[in-house]
């Protein structure tokens, strides 16, 4: 079993969400200061939408407050504020955010990392390896982004720094073959996990999507039930575009989770909820900066606490 040891660091999430918190927390507080009538509720819904919660989630959260106000019109601003917080926590807890657990005999856990170039895919492979290594897991990374020589070099540098094994392809070689070789090597070396980096194929180009499917098949041939996780790396600063990307990828390669990077670079934290609600795919990790340890398992309570205050 891998990864039972993951814990979210309150301080890291707090620091990453500082921009979002000063924008979101302040505004929500001021919205609840006045009378909670229909006009105020509309403002709330509009604001939630503006900070990337998406139509569905903004409506759902506002309706909860509307219902609360109807049932008990004499509530104080603080009551609404804490009600919104707790609704958001329960909404974000609908999907399990932990990595899948597999029995010992089926190891290594195979994690396929997909996403558009620039979203932070290769960095996330390195960060995830670091996290696993912190938990005494033996990790091997596969540099299967054979379209970009720079991506192979980048992952090689990280693997060297982290002192973990890497299997890489030559530029332009078949990424499915690299993934297959990596899995064979990981089994022979008794690794706990293999993390496969893939090319940042444009999600609109169907042949590239088909190639991703070929990598997937290659993983399932070389492992027991793999890939066990297919994680899509999305950039939190791109808002609705991130949702569109996720929809495209999910259509071709069923995703098991999201790594949402660059939360430290946005003042809008709502995208976390929008992704989960609109796609039904859990956010499993969040990127909190550019350093190797700037990755956190997604924990709804820690996230919401740090978004609000
Ligand atoms: P790829 O093309 O998807 O493999 O993206 P890279 O891993 O090369 O990352 C692109 C850029 O995003 C690099 O400059 C990374 O340092 C940066 N990056 C990745 N994750 C994060 C994050 O969580 N926060 C911030 N601020 N930058 C990040």
XYZ file of C-alpha atoms and ligand atoms in Angstrom:
337
model
C 0.000 0.000 0.000
C 1.307 3.399 -0.886
C 0.675 6.907 0.320
C -1.342 6.486 3.506
C 1.090 8.930 5.076
C 0.140 12.029 3.105
C -0.830 14.979 5.246
C -1.690 18.449 4.077
C 0.545 21.197 5.444
C -1.547 24.032 6.808
C 1.287 26.551 6.494
C 1.999 25.739 2.841
C -1.642 26.015 1.838
C -1.987 29.212 3.850
C 0.904 30.828 2.075
C -0.232 29.635 -1.380
C -3.728 30.993 -0.853
C -2.666 34.377 0.488
C -3.714 36.225 -2.689
C -7.001 34.352 -2.960
C -7.699 34.829 0.749
C -7.220 38.585 0.788
C -9.561 38.914 -2.176
C -12.149 36.224 -1.402
C -12.311 36.329 2.395
C -12.621 40.127 2.579
C -15.287 40.333 -0.093
C -17.425 37.554 1.376
C -17.257 39.205 4.788
C -18.387 42.529 3.361
C -21.205 40.863 1.389
C -22.591 39.395 4.588
C -22.352 42.673 6.529
C -25.580 44.136 5.180
C -29.091 42.739 5.096
C -29.347 39.321 3.484
C -32.110 39.909 0.971
C -32.579 38.771 -2.621
C -30.320 41.546 -3.956
C -27.524 40.496 -1.581
C -27.951 36.858 -2.563
C -27.672 37.782 -6.225
C -24.476 39.689 -5.477
C -23.126 36.659 -3.655
C -23.890 34.346 -6.565
C -22.317 36.770 -9.021
C -19.186 37.086 -6.887
C -18.791 33.317 -6.532
C -19.087 33.035 -10.277
C -16.435 35.732 -10.768
C -13.947 33.874 -8.598
C -14.273 30.764 -10.772
C -16.720 28.641 -8.803
C -18.672 28.079 -12.007
C -22.423 28.448 -12.568
C -23.500 25.228 -10.871
C -21.485 25.626 -7.663
C -22.223 29.342 -7.337
C -25.945 28.573 -7.549
C -25.747 25.663 -5.150
C -23.876 27.613 -2.478
C -26.145 30.646 -2.845
C -29.249 28.476 -2.583
C -27.960 27.046 0.690
C -27.667 30.565 2.093
C -31.081 31.507 0.665
C -32.655 28.518 2.378
C -30.931 29.328 5.648
C -32.160 32.925 5.501
C -35.740 31.762 4.848
C -35.688 29.315 7.713
C -34.135 31.749 10.141
C -34.215 35.425 9.057
C -32.634 36.679 12.285
C -29.214 35.095 11.717
C -26.094 37.241 12.149
C -23.420 37.898 9.455
C -21.049 35.475 11.200
C -23.664 32.704 10.990
C -23.955 33.083 7.221
C -20.189 33.266 6.904
C -19.658 30.013 8.781
C -22.573 28.345 6.980
C -20.984 29.148 3.621
C -17.672 27.753 4.850
C -19.149 24.500 6.026
C -21.249 24.034 2.868
C -18.144 24.508 0.810
C -16.224 21.935 2.842
C -18.976 19.364 2.421
C -19.303 20.100 -1.281
C -15.540 19.645 -1.753
C -15.601 16.427 0.246
C -17.976 14.669 -2.154
C -15.132 13.040 -4.018
C -12.303 11.124 -2.386
C -9.053 13.001 -2.853
C -6.626 10.291 -1.703
C -4.585 8.332 -4.208
C -5.976 4.896 -4.933
C -4.620 2.076 -2.778
C -3.556 -1.175 -4.360
C -2.565 -4.426 -2.697
C 1.130 -5.109 -2.115
C 1.295 -7.848 -4.744
C 0.062 -5.473 -7.446
C 2.753 -2.847 -6.890
C 4.114 -0.742 -8.447
C 1.351 1.811 -8.441
C 1.294 3.274 -11.946
C 0.535 6.977 -12.198
C 0.135 8.493 -15.642
C 0.515 12.266 -15.748
C -1.146 14.094 -18.626
C -1.803 17.723 -19.517
C -1.101 20.620 -21.803
C 2.435 22.045 -22.003
C 3.178 24.779 -19.536
C 0.633 23.664 -16.942
C 3.372 22.279 -14.708
C 3.310 18.620 -15.685
C 7.004 17.766 -15.494
C 7.431 19.784 -12.306
C 4.454 17.919 -10.816
C 6.032 14.549 -11.692
C 9.127 15.638 -9.756
C 7.101 17.022 -6.836
C 5.016 13.863 -6.571
C 8.169 11.744 -6.640
C 9.557 13.852 -3.845
C 6.404 13.388 -1.801
C 6.492 9.620 -2.277
C 10.156 9.494 -1.432
C 9.461 11.405 1.770
C 7.221 8.479 2.696
C 10.025 5.977 2.032
C 8.492 4.788 -1.208
C 10.758 3.601 -3.977
C 9.864 5.612 -7.070
C 10.839 5.403 -10.706
C 9.972 8.105 -13.211
C 9.437 7.578 -16.910
C 10.340 10.424 -19.245
C 7.827 9.598 -21.955
C 7.467 13.144 -23.250
C 9.617 12.242 -26.214
C 8.366 15.195 -28.270
C 10.461 17.650 -26.309
C 14.111 16.921 -25.599
C 13.968 19.671 -22.964
C 11.287 17.800 -21.009
C 13.463 14.664 -20.878
C 16.428 16.737 -19.674
C 14.275 18.551 -17.125
C 13.032 15.293 -15.625
C 16.525 13.833 -15.684
C 17.821 16.785 -13.687
C 15.051 16.319 -11.118
C 15.617 12.558 -10.907
C 19.306 13.157 -10.327
C 18.642 15.732 -7.610
C 16.107 13.483 -5.920
C 18.268 10.425 -6.378
C 15.527 8.363 -7.986
C 15.575 6.038 -10.979
C 14.558 7.265 -14.391
C 13.815 5.487 -17.651
C 13.885 7.826 -20.618
C 13.298 7.652 -24.322
C 15.383 9.267 -27.009
C 13.760 12.339 -28.578
C 10.990 11.345 -31.016
C 10.996 7.701 -29.883
C 7.725 5.894 -29.157
C 6.424 7.120 -25.759
C 4.340 3.951 -25.307
C 7.527 1.890 -25.547
C 9.236 4.123 -22.960
C 6.305 3.634 -20.580
C 6.420 -0.123 -21.126
C 10.191 -0.292 -20.468
C 9.814 1.878 -17.381
C 7.184 -0.425 -15.918
C 9.292 -3.496 -16.598
C 12.281 -1.821 -14.937
C 10.165 -0.763 -11.956
C 8.904 -4.311 -11.455
C 12.419 -5.735 -11.676
C 13.688 -3.145 -9.170
C 10.729 -3.683 -6.857
C 9.568 -0.085 -6.952
C 6.459 1.045 -5.103
C 5.410 3.562 -7.723
C 6.086 4.583 -11.310
C 5.212 8.077 -12.467
C 4.961 8.509 -16.218
C 5.419 11.960 -17.717
C 3.788 12.402 -21.126
C 3.943 14.962 -23.899
C 1.880 18.129 -23.514
C -0.191 17.128 -26.425
C -2.700 19.699 -27.491
C -6.040 18.404 -26.415
C -7.651 19.463 -29.673
C -5.414 17.223 -31.781
C -7.079 13.849 -31.919
C -4.078 11.815 -33.179
C -2.120 12.986 -30.161
C -4.961 11.924 -27.905
C -4.876 8.536 -29.551
C -1.195 8.322 -28.763
C -1.999 8.948 -25.126
C -4.414 6.052 -25.321
C -1.583 3.919 -26.705
C 0.563 4.821 -23.661
C -2.340 3.824 -21.452
C -2.661 0.459 -23.149
C 1.061 -0.037 -22.845
C 0.827 0.614 -19.092
C -2.001 -1.878 -18.729
C -0.038 -4.542 -20.625
C 3.014 -4.095 -18.436
C 1.302 -3.789 -15.069
C -1.401 -5.310 -12.993
C -4.474 -3.123 -13.493
C -2.490 -0.016 -14.408
C -2.497 2.815 -14.910
C -4.043 2.992 -11.467
C -4.183 6.762 -11.605
C -4.437 9.075 -14.592
C -3.856 12.553 -13.241
C -4.480 15.634 -15.348
C -2.322 18.644 -14.542
C -4.283 21.884 -14.781
C -3.172 25.463 -14.245
C -5.433 27.181 -11.684
C -4.776 30.590 -13.208
C -6.527 29.679 -16.465
C -10.070 29.536 -15.040
C -12.760 28.173 -17.357
C -10.113 27.105 -19.843
C -8.930 24.524 -17.309
C -12.437 23.013 -17.260
C -12.526 22.836 -21.053
C -9.150 21.099 -21.118
C -10.288 18.593 -18.523
C -13.428 17.791 -20.526
C -11.398 17.106 -23.652
C -8.864 14.883 -21.910
C -11.537 13.025 -19.980
C -13.341 12.192 -23.216
C -10.321 10.372 -24.600
C -8.485 9.171 -21.513
C -10.674 8.670 -18.458
C -9.122 10.670 -15.647
C -8.978 9.602 -12.018
C -7.895 12.944 -10.595
C -6.507 16.412 -11.046
C -3.289 18.070 -9.955
C -4.176 21.748 -9.794
C -0.993 23.797 -10.080
C -0.195 27.473 -9.496
C -2.811 28.103 -6.835
C -0.243 30.508 -5.433
C -0.630 32.582 -8.599
C -4.348 33.216 -8.519
C -6.647 35.419 -6.459
C -9.560 33.160 -7.394
C -9.751 29.891 -5.516
C -13.129 28.742 -6.831
C -11.739 26.689 -9.692
C -11.088 23.818 -7.254
C -14.812 23.460 -6.624
C -15.820 24.068 -10.248
C -13.610 21.252 -11.501
C -14.931 18.741 -9.012
C -18.559 19.719 -9.450
C -18.662 20.098 -13.208
C -16.555 17.090 -14.058
C -17.037 14.788 -11.113
C -13.263 14.325 -10.966
C -11.517 14.884 -7.640
C -8.684 17.350 -7.188
C -6.028 15.142 -5.577
C -3.061 17.493 -5.291
C -2.501 21.221 -5.410
C 0.620 23.047 -6.547
C 1.622 25.786 -4.149
C 4.782 27.193 -5.745
C 7.825 26.381 -7.849
C 9.897 24.497 -5.286
C 10.078 20.716 -5.124
C 8.077 20.553 -1.901
C 5.396 22.941 -3.179
C 2.781 20.227 -3.592
C 0.060 19.305 -1.159
C -2.528 16.558 -1.061
C -5.868 18.298 -1.435
C -7.701 18.537 1.855
C -11.097 20.332 1.721
C -11.030 21.593 5.315
C -7.494 23.009 5.105
C -8.305 24.555 1.754
C -11.498 26.257 2.908
C -10.011 27.445 6.224
C -7.212 29.143 4.347
C -9.461 30.617 1.699
C -11.700 32.281 4.262
C -9.260 33.633 6.845
P 4.953 21.321 -18.410
O 5.247 21.952 -19.739
O 3.489 21.112 -18.223
O 5.760 20.094 -18.142
O 5.311 22.428 -17.325
P 6.594 22.585 -16.381
O 6.624 21.520 -15.358
O 7.804 22.758 -17.220
O 6.214 23.942 -15.622
C 5.972 25.161 -16.310
C 6.272 26.319 -15.359
O 5.298 26.351 -14.321
C 7.628 26.212 -14.669
O 8.223 27.488 -14.620
C 7.264 25.736 -13.250
O 8.199 26.132 -12.289
C 5.934 26.426 -13.046
N 5.088 25.770 -12.047
C 4.704 24.481 -11.974
N 3.896 24.258 -10.901
C 3.776 25.459 -10.265
C 3.052 25.899 -9.088
O 2.347 25.162 -8.393
N 3.195 27.221 -8.770
C 3.941 28.098 -9.524
N 4.007 29.367 -9.145
N 4.608 27.707 -10.630
C 4.533 26.418 -10.988
